[in-house]
């Protein structure tokens, strides 16, 4: 299913940060979550920062706004927990339908690499691809959502 390369196997993946943007006129945003999609394997991973610390810090959110933001984010992640998109167009369509204070970037391309001793079409290779996707997702969450670099947090 994947493409062999000198490192093992690879597949095209797409990612999009989930952002909180309470004032569209000012266009200030904080990354509060992430979605990763690997169409070849039907993998969709969505997660948000449950502390929403970045949004609280930048926008001085009161308790009511914090509660609403947590509900919005949990709803998006729950909705995506059962998705099995076959093509990235479905991801693009989903991202475009988000509104209000939650914005999802148009999905961007990245490459998922993993090592396998099994054939590309094997069930074990699929499981290895899923583990590699989870590791890539965790790395991206660290870089895009949990980072302390202010340039990466608000745009």
JSON list of C-alpha atoms in Angstrom, two decimals:
[
{"chain": "A", "resi": 1, "resn": "UNK", "atom": "CA", "xyz": [0.00, 0.00, 0.00]},
{"chain": "A", "resi": 2, "resn": "UNK", "atom": "CA", "xyz": [2.79, 2.43, 0.81]},
{"chain": "A", "resi": 3, "resn": "UNK", "atom": "CA", "xyz": [5.66, 3.39, -1.46]},
{"chain": "A", "resi": 4, "resn": "UNK", "atom": "CA", "xyz": [9.04, 1.76, -0.87]},
{"chain": "A", "resi": 5, "resn": "UNK", "atom": "CA", "xyz": [11.99, 4.09, -0.35]},
{"chain": "A", "resi": 6, "resn": "UNK", "atom": "CA", "xyz": [15.51, 3.66, 0.94]},
{"chain": "A", "resi": 7, "resn": "UNK", "atom": "CA", "xyz": [14.31, 4.28, 4.51]},
{"chain": "A", "resi": 8, "resn": "UNK", "atom": "CA", "xyz": [11.46, 1.76, 4.42]},
{"chain": "A", "resi": 9, "resn": "UNK", "atom": "CA", "xyz": [7.98, 2.85, 3.31]},
{"chain": "A", "resi": 10, "resn": "UNK", "atom": "CA", "xyz": [6.25, 6.17, 2.88]},
{"chain": "A", "resi": 11, "resn": "UNK", "atom": "CA", "xyz": [2.80, 7.56, 2.23]},
{"chain": "A", "resi": 12, "resn": "UNK", "atom": "CA", "xyz": [1.39, 11.02, 1.58]},
{"chain": "A", "resi": 13, "resn": "UNK", "atom": "CA", "xyz": [-0.26, 12.56, 4.62]},
{"chain": "A", "resi": 14, "resn": "UNK", "atom": "CA", "xyz": [-2.09, 15.82, 5.29]},
{"chain": "A", "resi": 15, "resn": "UNK", "atom": "CA", "xyz": [-2.23, 17.92, 8.43]},
{"chain": "A", "resi": 16, "resn": "UNK", "atom": "CA", "xyz": [-4.04, 21.02, 9.62]},
{"chain": "A", "resi": 17, "resn": "UNK", "atom": "CA", "xyz": [-3.75, 22.88, 12.91]},
{"chain": "A", "resi": 18, "resn": "UNK", "atom": "CA", "xyz": [-7.00, 23.73, 14.67]},
{"chain": "A", "resi": 19, "resn": "UNK", "atom": "CA", "xyz": [-6.96, 27.38, 15.72]},
{"chain": "A", "resi": 20, "resn": "UNK", "atom": "CA", "xyz": [-8.97, 29.52, 18.09]},
{"chain": "A", "resi": 21, "resn": "UNK", "atom": "CA", "xyz": [-9.75, 32.96, 16.62]},
{"chain": "A", "resi": 22, "resn": "UNK", "atom": "CA", "xyz": [-12.22, 34.87, 18.84]},
{"chain": "A", "resi": 23, "resn": "UNK", "atom": "CA", "xyz": [-12.03, 38.12, 16.88]},
{"chain": "A", "resi": 24, "resn": "UNK", "atom": "CA", "xyz": [-11.93, 37.60, 13.11]},
{"chain": "A", "resi": 25, "resn": "UNK", "atom": "CA", "xyz": [-11.45, 41.32, 12.58]},
{"chain": "A", "resi": 26, "resn": "UNK", "atom": "CA", "xyz": [-8.09, 41.23, 14.34]},
{"chain": "A", "resi": 27, "resn": "UNK", "atom": "CA", "xyz": [-7.21, 37.80, 12.90]},
{"chain": "A", "resi": 28, "resn": "UNK", "atom": "CA", "xyz": [-5.24, 36.79, 16.01]},
{"chain": "A", "resi": 29, "resn": "UNK", "atom": "CA", "xyz": [-5.18, 33.05, 16.45]},
{"chain": "A", "resi": 30, "resn": "UNK", "atom": "CA", "xyz": [-3.82, 30.42, 18.80]},
{"chain": "A", "resi": 31, "resn": "UNK", "atom": "CA", "xyz": [-3.12, 26.84, 17.76]},
{"chain": "A", "resi": 32, "resn": "UNK", "atom": "CA", "xyz": [-5.20, 24.61, 20.04]},
{"chain": "A", "resi": 33, "resn": "UNK", "atom": "CA", "xyz": [-5.28, 21.26, 18.21]},
{"chain": "A", "resi": 34, "resn": "UNK", "atom": "CA", "xyz": [-4.25, 19.27, 15.18]},
{"chain": "A", "resi": 35, "resn": "UNK", "atom": "CA", "xyz": [-5.72, 16.91, 12.56]},
{"chain": "A", "resi": 36, "resn": "UNK", "atom": "CA", "xyz": [-3.59, 14.38, 10.65]},
{"chain": "A", "resi": 37, "resn": "UNK", "atom": "CA", "xyz": [-4.96, 12.34, 7.71]},
{"chain": "A", "resi": 38, "resn": "UNK", "atom": "CA", "xyz": [-3.25, 9.48, 5.85]},
{"chain": "A", "resi": 39, "resn": "UNK", "atom": "CA", "xyz": [-5.67, 8.63, 3.00]},
{"chain": "A", "resi": 40, "resn": "UNK", "atom": "CA", "xyz": [-3.89, 5.49, 1.88]},
{"chain": "A", "resi": 41, "resn": "UNK", "atom": "CA", "xyz": [-4.63, 3.82, 5.22]},
{"chain": "A", "resi": 42, "resn": "UNK", "atom": "CA", "xyz": [-7.82, 5.70, 6.15]},
{"chain": "A", "resi": 43, "resn": "UNK", "atom": "CA", "xyz": [-6.06, 7.14, 9.20]},
{"chain": "A", "resi": 44, "resn": "UNK", "atom": "CA", "xyz": [-7.59, 10.27, 10.77]},
{"chain": "A", "resi": 45, "resn": "UNK", "atom": "CA", "xyz": [-6.16, 11.50, 14.07]},
{"chain": "A", "resi": 46, "resn": "UNK", "atom": "CA", "xyz": [-7.52, 14.60, 15.80]},
{"chain": "A", "resi": 47, "resn": "UNK", "atom": "CA", "xyz": [-6.51, 15.93, 19.19]},
{"chain": "A", "resi": 48, "resn": "UNK", "atom": "CA", "xyz": [-6.69, 19.19, 21.08]},
{"chain": "A", "resi": 49, "resn": "UNK", "atom": "CA", "xyz": [-4.81, 20.68, 24.01]},
{"chain": "A", "resi": 50, "resn": "UNK", "atom": "CA", "xyz": [-7.19, 19.96, 26.86]},
{"chain": "A", "resi": 51, "resn": "UNK", "atom": "CA", "xyz": [-5.65, 22.71, 29.00]},
{"chain": "A", "resi": 52, "resn": "UNK", "atom": "CA", "xyz": [-6.20, 25.31, 26.24]},
{"chain": "A", "resi": 53, "resn": "UNK", "atom": "CA", "xyz": [-3.43, 27.18, 28.06]},
{"chain": "A", "resi": 54, "resn": "UNK", "atom": "CA", "xyz": [-2.28, 29.02, 24.96]},
{"chain": "A", "resi": 55, "resn": "UNK", "atom": "CA", "xyz": [-5.75, 30.41, 24.20]},
{"chain": "A", "resi": 56, "resn": "UNK", "atom": "CA", "xyz": [-6.30, 31.37, 27.85]},
{"chain": "A", "resi": 57, "resn": "UNK", "atom": "CA", "xyz": [-2.96, 33.17, 27.94]},
{"chain": "A", "resi": 58, "resn": "UNK", "atom": "CA", "xyz": [-3.32, 35.09, 24.68]},
{"chain": "A", "resi": 59, "resn": "UNK", "atom": "CA", "xyz": [-6.99, 35.99, 24.91]},
{"chain": "A", "resi": 60, "resn": "UNK", "atom": "CA", "xyz": [-7.50, 36.22, 28.69]},
{"chain": "A", "resi": 61, "resn": "UNK", "atom": "CA", "xyz": [-10.53, 33.91, 28.48]},
{"chain": "A", "resi": 62, "resn": "UNK", "atom": "CA", "xyz": [-13.07, 33.91, 31.29]},
{"chain": "A", "resi": 63, "resn": "UNK", "atom": "CA", "xyz": [-14.55, 30.64, 32.60]},
{"chain": "A", "resi": 64, "resn": "UNK", "atom": "CA", "xyz": [-17.56, 30.73, 30.25]},
{"chain": "A", "resi": 65, "resn": "UNK", "atom": "CA", "xyz": [-15.40, 31.19, 27.12]},
{"chain": "A", "resi": 66, "resn": "UNK", "atom": "CA", "xyz": [-13.02, 28.48, 28.30]},
{"chain": "A", "resi": 67, "resn": "UNK", "atom": "CA", "xyz": [-15.96, 26.09, 28.70]},
{"chain": "A", "resi": 68, "resn": "UNK", "atom": "CA", "xyz": [-17.34, 26.87, 25.23]},
{"chain": "A", "resi": 69, "resn": "UNK", "atom": "CA", "xyz": [-13.92, 26.42, 23.62]},
{"chain": "A", "resi": 70, "resn": "UNK", "atom": "CA", "xyz": [-13.43, 23.05, 25.32]},
{"chain": "A", "resi": 71, "resn": "UNK", "atom": "CA", "xyz": [-16.87, 21.92, 24.10]},
{"chain": "A", "resi": 72, "resn": "UNK", "atom": "CA", "xyz": [-16.14, 23.05, 20.51]},
{"chain": "A", "resi": 73, "resn": "UNK", "atom": "CA", "xyz": [-12.80, 21.25, 20.45]},
{"chain": "A", "resi": 74, "resn": "UNK", "atom": "CA", "xyz": [-14.14, 18.07, 22.03]},
{"chain": "A", "resi": 75, "resn": "UNK", "atom": "CA", "xyz": [-16.96, 18.07, 19.45]},
{"chain": "A", "resi": 76, "resn": "UNK", "atom": "CA", "xyz": [-14.56, 18.34, 16.52]},
{"chain": "A", "resi": 77, "resn": "UNK", "atom": "CA", "xyz": [-12.30, 15.59, 17.84]},
{"chain": "A", "resi": 78, "resn": "UNK", "atom": "CA", "xyz": [-15.30, 13.37, 18.61]},
{"chain": "A", "resi": 79, "resn": "UNK", "atom": "CA", "xyz": [-16.75, 13.93, 15.11]},
{"chain": "A", "resi": 80, "resn": "UNK", "atom": "CA", "xyz": [-13.43, 12.94, 13.56]},
{"chain": "A", "resi": 81, "resn": "UNK", "atom": "CA", "xyz": [-12.89, 9.88, 15.75]},
{"chain": "A", "resi": 82, "resn": "UNK", "atom": "CA", "xyz": [-14.95, 7.71, 13.39]},
{"chain": "A", "resi": 83, "resn": "UNK", "atom": "CA", "xyz": [-13.91, 9.29, 10.08]},
{"chain": "A", "resi": 84, "resn": "UNK", "atom": "CA", "xyz": [-12.25, 7.09, 7.46]},
{"chain": "A", "resi": 85, "resn": "UNK", "atom": "CA", "xyz": [-11.69, 9.54, 4.61]},
{"chain": "A", "resi": 86, "resn": "UNK", "atom": "CA", "xyz": [-10.43, 7.89, 1.41]},
{"chain": "A", "resi": 87, "resn": "UNK", "atom": "CA", "xyz": [-9.25, 11.09, -0.22]},
{"chain": "A", "resi": 88, "resn": "UNK", "atom": "CA", "xyz": [-7.83, 14.36, 1.04]},
{"chain": "A", "resi": 89, "resn": "UNK", "atom": "CA", "xyz": [-10.69, 16.28, -0.66]},
{"chain": "A", "resi": 90, "resn": "UNK", "atom": "CA", "xyz": [-12.92, 15.06, 2.17]},
{"chain": "A", "resi": 91, "resn": "UNK", "atom": "CA", "xyz": [-10.46, 16.56, 4.67]},
{"chain": "A", "resi": 92, "resn": "UNK", "atom": "CA", "xyz": [-10.39, 19.88, 2.75]},
{"chain": "A", "resi": 93, "resn": "UNK", "atom": "CA", "xyz": [-14.20, 19.95, 2.71]},
{"chain": "A", "resi": 94, "resn": "UNK", "atom": "CA", "xyz": [-14.39, 19.28, 6.46]},
{"chain": "A", "resi": 95, "resn": "UNK", "atom": "CA", "xyz": [-11.83, 22.03, 7.21]},
{"chain": "A", "resi": 96, "resn": "UNK", "atom": "CA", "xyz": [-13.74, 24.53, 5.05]},
{"chain": "A", "resi": 97, "resn": "UNK", "atom": "CA", "xyz": [-16.99, 23.93, 6.95]},
{"chain": "A", "resi": 98, "resn": "UNK", "atom": "CA", "xyz": [-15.67, 25.01, 10.35]},
{"chain": "A", "resi": 99, "resn": "UNK", "atom": "CA", "xyz": [-16.71, 28.46, 11.42]},
{"chain": "A", "resi": 100, "resn": "UNK", "atom": "CA", "xyz": [-17.27, 30.74, 14.38]},
{"chain": "A", "resi": 101, "resn": "UNK", "atom": "CA", "xyz": [-14.26, 30.93, 16.70]},
{"chain": "A", "resi": 102, "resn": "UNK", "atom": "CA", "xyz": [-12.68, 27.68, 15.48]},
{"chain": "A", "resi": 103, "resn": "UNK", "atom": "CA", "xyz": [-10.64, 27.74, 12.28]},
{"chain": "A", "resi": 104, "resn": "UNK", "atom": "CA", "xyz": [-8.96, 24.79, 10.60]},
{"chain": "A", "resi": 105, "resn": "UNK", "atom": "CA", "xyz": [-6.16, 25.52, 8.15]},
{"chain": "A", "resi": 106, "resn": "UNK", "atom": "CA", "xyz": [-6.53, 24.19, 4.65]},
{"chain": "A", "resi": 107, "resn": "UNK", "atom": "CA", "xyz": [-4.75, 20.82, 4.90]},
{"chain": "A", "resi": 108, "resn": "UNK", "atom": "CA", "xyz": [-1.06, 20.83, 4.01]},
{"chain": "A", "resi": 109, "resn": "UNK", "atom": "CA", "xyz": [0.97, 17.95, 2.66]},
{"chain": "A", "resi": 110, "resn": "UNK", "atom": "CA", "xyz": [3.61, 16.02, 4.57]},
{"chain": "A", "resi": 111, "resn": "UNK", "atom": "CA", "xyz": [5.17, 12.57, 4.21]},
{"chain": "A", "resi": 112, "resn": "UNK", "atom": "CA", "xyz": [4.75, 9.68, 6.60]},
{"chain": "A", "resi": 113, "resn": "UNK", "atom": "CA", "xyz": [7.77, 7.35, 6.72]},
{"chain": "A", "resi": 114, "resn": "UNK", "atom": "CA", "xyz": [8.07, 4.04, 8.54]},
{"chain": "A", "resi": 115, "resn": "UNK", "atom": "CA", "xyz": [10.24, 0.94, 8.57]},
{"chain": "A", "resi": 116, "resn": "UNK", "atom": "CA", "xyz": [8.72, -2.46, 8.01]},
{"chain": "A", "resi": 117, "resn": "UNK", "atom": "CA", "xyz": [9.92, -5.98, 7.59]},
{"chain": "A", "resi": 118, "resn": "UNK", "atom": "CA", "xyz": [6.54, -6.92, 6.15]},
{"chain": "A", "resi": 119, "resn": "UNK", "atom": "CA", "xyz": [5.10, -6.45, 2.69]},
{"chain": "A", "resi": 120, "resn": "UNK", "atom": "CA", "xyz": [3.41, -3.13, 2.05]},
{"chain": "A", "resi": 121, "resn": "UNK", "atom": "CA", "xyz": [-0.03, -4.70, 1.76]},
{"chain": "A", "resi": 122, "resn": "UNK", "atom": "CA", "xyz": [0.25, -6.77, 4.91]},
{"chain": "A", "resi": 123, "resn": "UNK", "atom": "CA", "xyz": [-1.86, -6.16, 7.98]},
{"chain": "A", "resi": 124, "resn": "UNK", "atom": "CA", "xyz": [1.33, -5.73, 10.04]},
{"chain": "A", "resi": 125, "resn": "UNK", "atom": "CA", "xyz": [2.57, -3.01, 7.70]},
{"chain": "A", "resi": 126, "resn": "UNK", "atom": "CA", "xyz": [-0.76, -1.20, 8.13]},
{"chain": "A", "resi": 127, "resn": "UNK", "atom": "CA", "xyz": [-0.36, -1.36, 11.91]},
{"chain": "A", "resi": 128, "resn": "UNK", "atom": "CA", "xyz": [3.21, -0.04, 11.58]},
{"chain": "A", "resi": 129, "resn": "UNK", "atom": "CA", "xyz": [1.91, 2.84, 9.42]},
{"chain": "A", "resi": 130, "resn": "UNK", "atom": "CA", "xyz": [-0.66, 3.65, 12.12]},
{"chain": "A", "resi": 131, "resn": "UNK", "atom": "CA", "xyz": [2.07, 3.70, 14.79]},
{"chain": "A", "resi": 132, "resn": "UNK", "atom": "CA", "xyz": [4.22, 5.94, 12.57]},
{"chain": "A", "resi": 133, "resn": "UNK", "atom": "CA", "xyz": [1.24, 8.27, 12.04]},
{"chain": "A", "resi": 134, "resn": "UNK", "atom": "CA", "xyz": [0.67, 8.47, 15.80]},
{"chain": "A", "resi": 135, "resn": "UNK", "atom": "CA", "xyz": [4.37, 9.31, 16.36]},
{"chain": "A", "resi": 136, "resn": "UNK", "atom": "CA", "xyz": [4.32, 11.98, 13.62]},
{"chain": "A", "resi": 137, "resn": "UNK", "atom": "CA", "xyz": [1.13, 13.39, 15.11]},
{"chain": "A", "resi": 138, "resn": "UNK", "atom": "CA", "xyz": [2.71, 13.65, 18.58]},
{"chain": "A", "resi": 139, "resn": "UNK", "atom": "CA", "xyz": [5.75, 15.40, 17.11]},
{"chain": "A", "resi": 140, "resn": "UNK", "atom": "CA", "xyz": [3.54, 17.89, 15.25]},
{"chain": "A", "resi": 141, "resn": "UNK", "atom": "CA", "xyz": [1.44, 18.56, 18.37]},
{"chain": "A", "resi": 142, "resn": "UNK", "atom": "CA", "xyz": [4.65, 19.36, 20.26]},
{"chain": "A", "resi": 143, "resn": "UNK", "atom": "CA", "xyz": [5.83, 21.73, 17.52]},
{"chain": "A", "resi": 144, "resn": "UNK", "atom": "CA", "xyz": [2.54, 23.41, 16.58]},
{"chain": "A", "resi": 145, "resn": "UNK", "atom": "CA", "xyz": [0.41, 23.35, 19.70]},
{"chain": "A", "resi": 146, "resn": "UNK", "atom": "CA", "xyz": [2.51, 22.87, 22.83]},
{"chain": "A", "resi": 147, "resn": "UNK", "atom": "CA", "xyz": [5.52, 24.96, 21.79]},
{"chain": "A", "resi": 148, "resn": "UNK", "atom": "CA", "xyz": [6.50, 27.98, 23.83]},
{"chain": "A", "resi": 149, "resn": "UNK", "atom": "CA", "xyz": [7.67, 29.86, 20.73]},
{"chain": "A", "resi": 150, "resn": "UNK", "atom": "CA", "xyz": [5.30, 32.86, 20.52]},
{"chain": "A", "resi": 151, "resn": "UNK", "atom": "CA", "xyz": [5.84, 33.18, 16.76]},
{"chain": "A", "resi": 152, "resn": "UNK", "atom": "CA", "xyz": [4.36, 29.71, 16.30]},
{"chain": "A", "resi": 153, "resn": "UNK", "atom": "CA", "xyz": [1.40, 30.34, 18.56]},
{"chain": "A", "resi": 154, "resn": "UNK", "atom": "CA", "xyz": [-0.34, 33.44, 17.29]},
{"chain": "A", "resi": 155, "resn": "UNK", "atom": "CA", "xyz": [-0.56, 34.73, 13.77]}
]
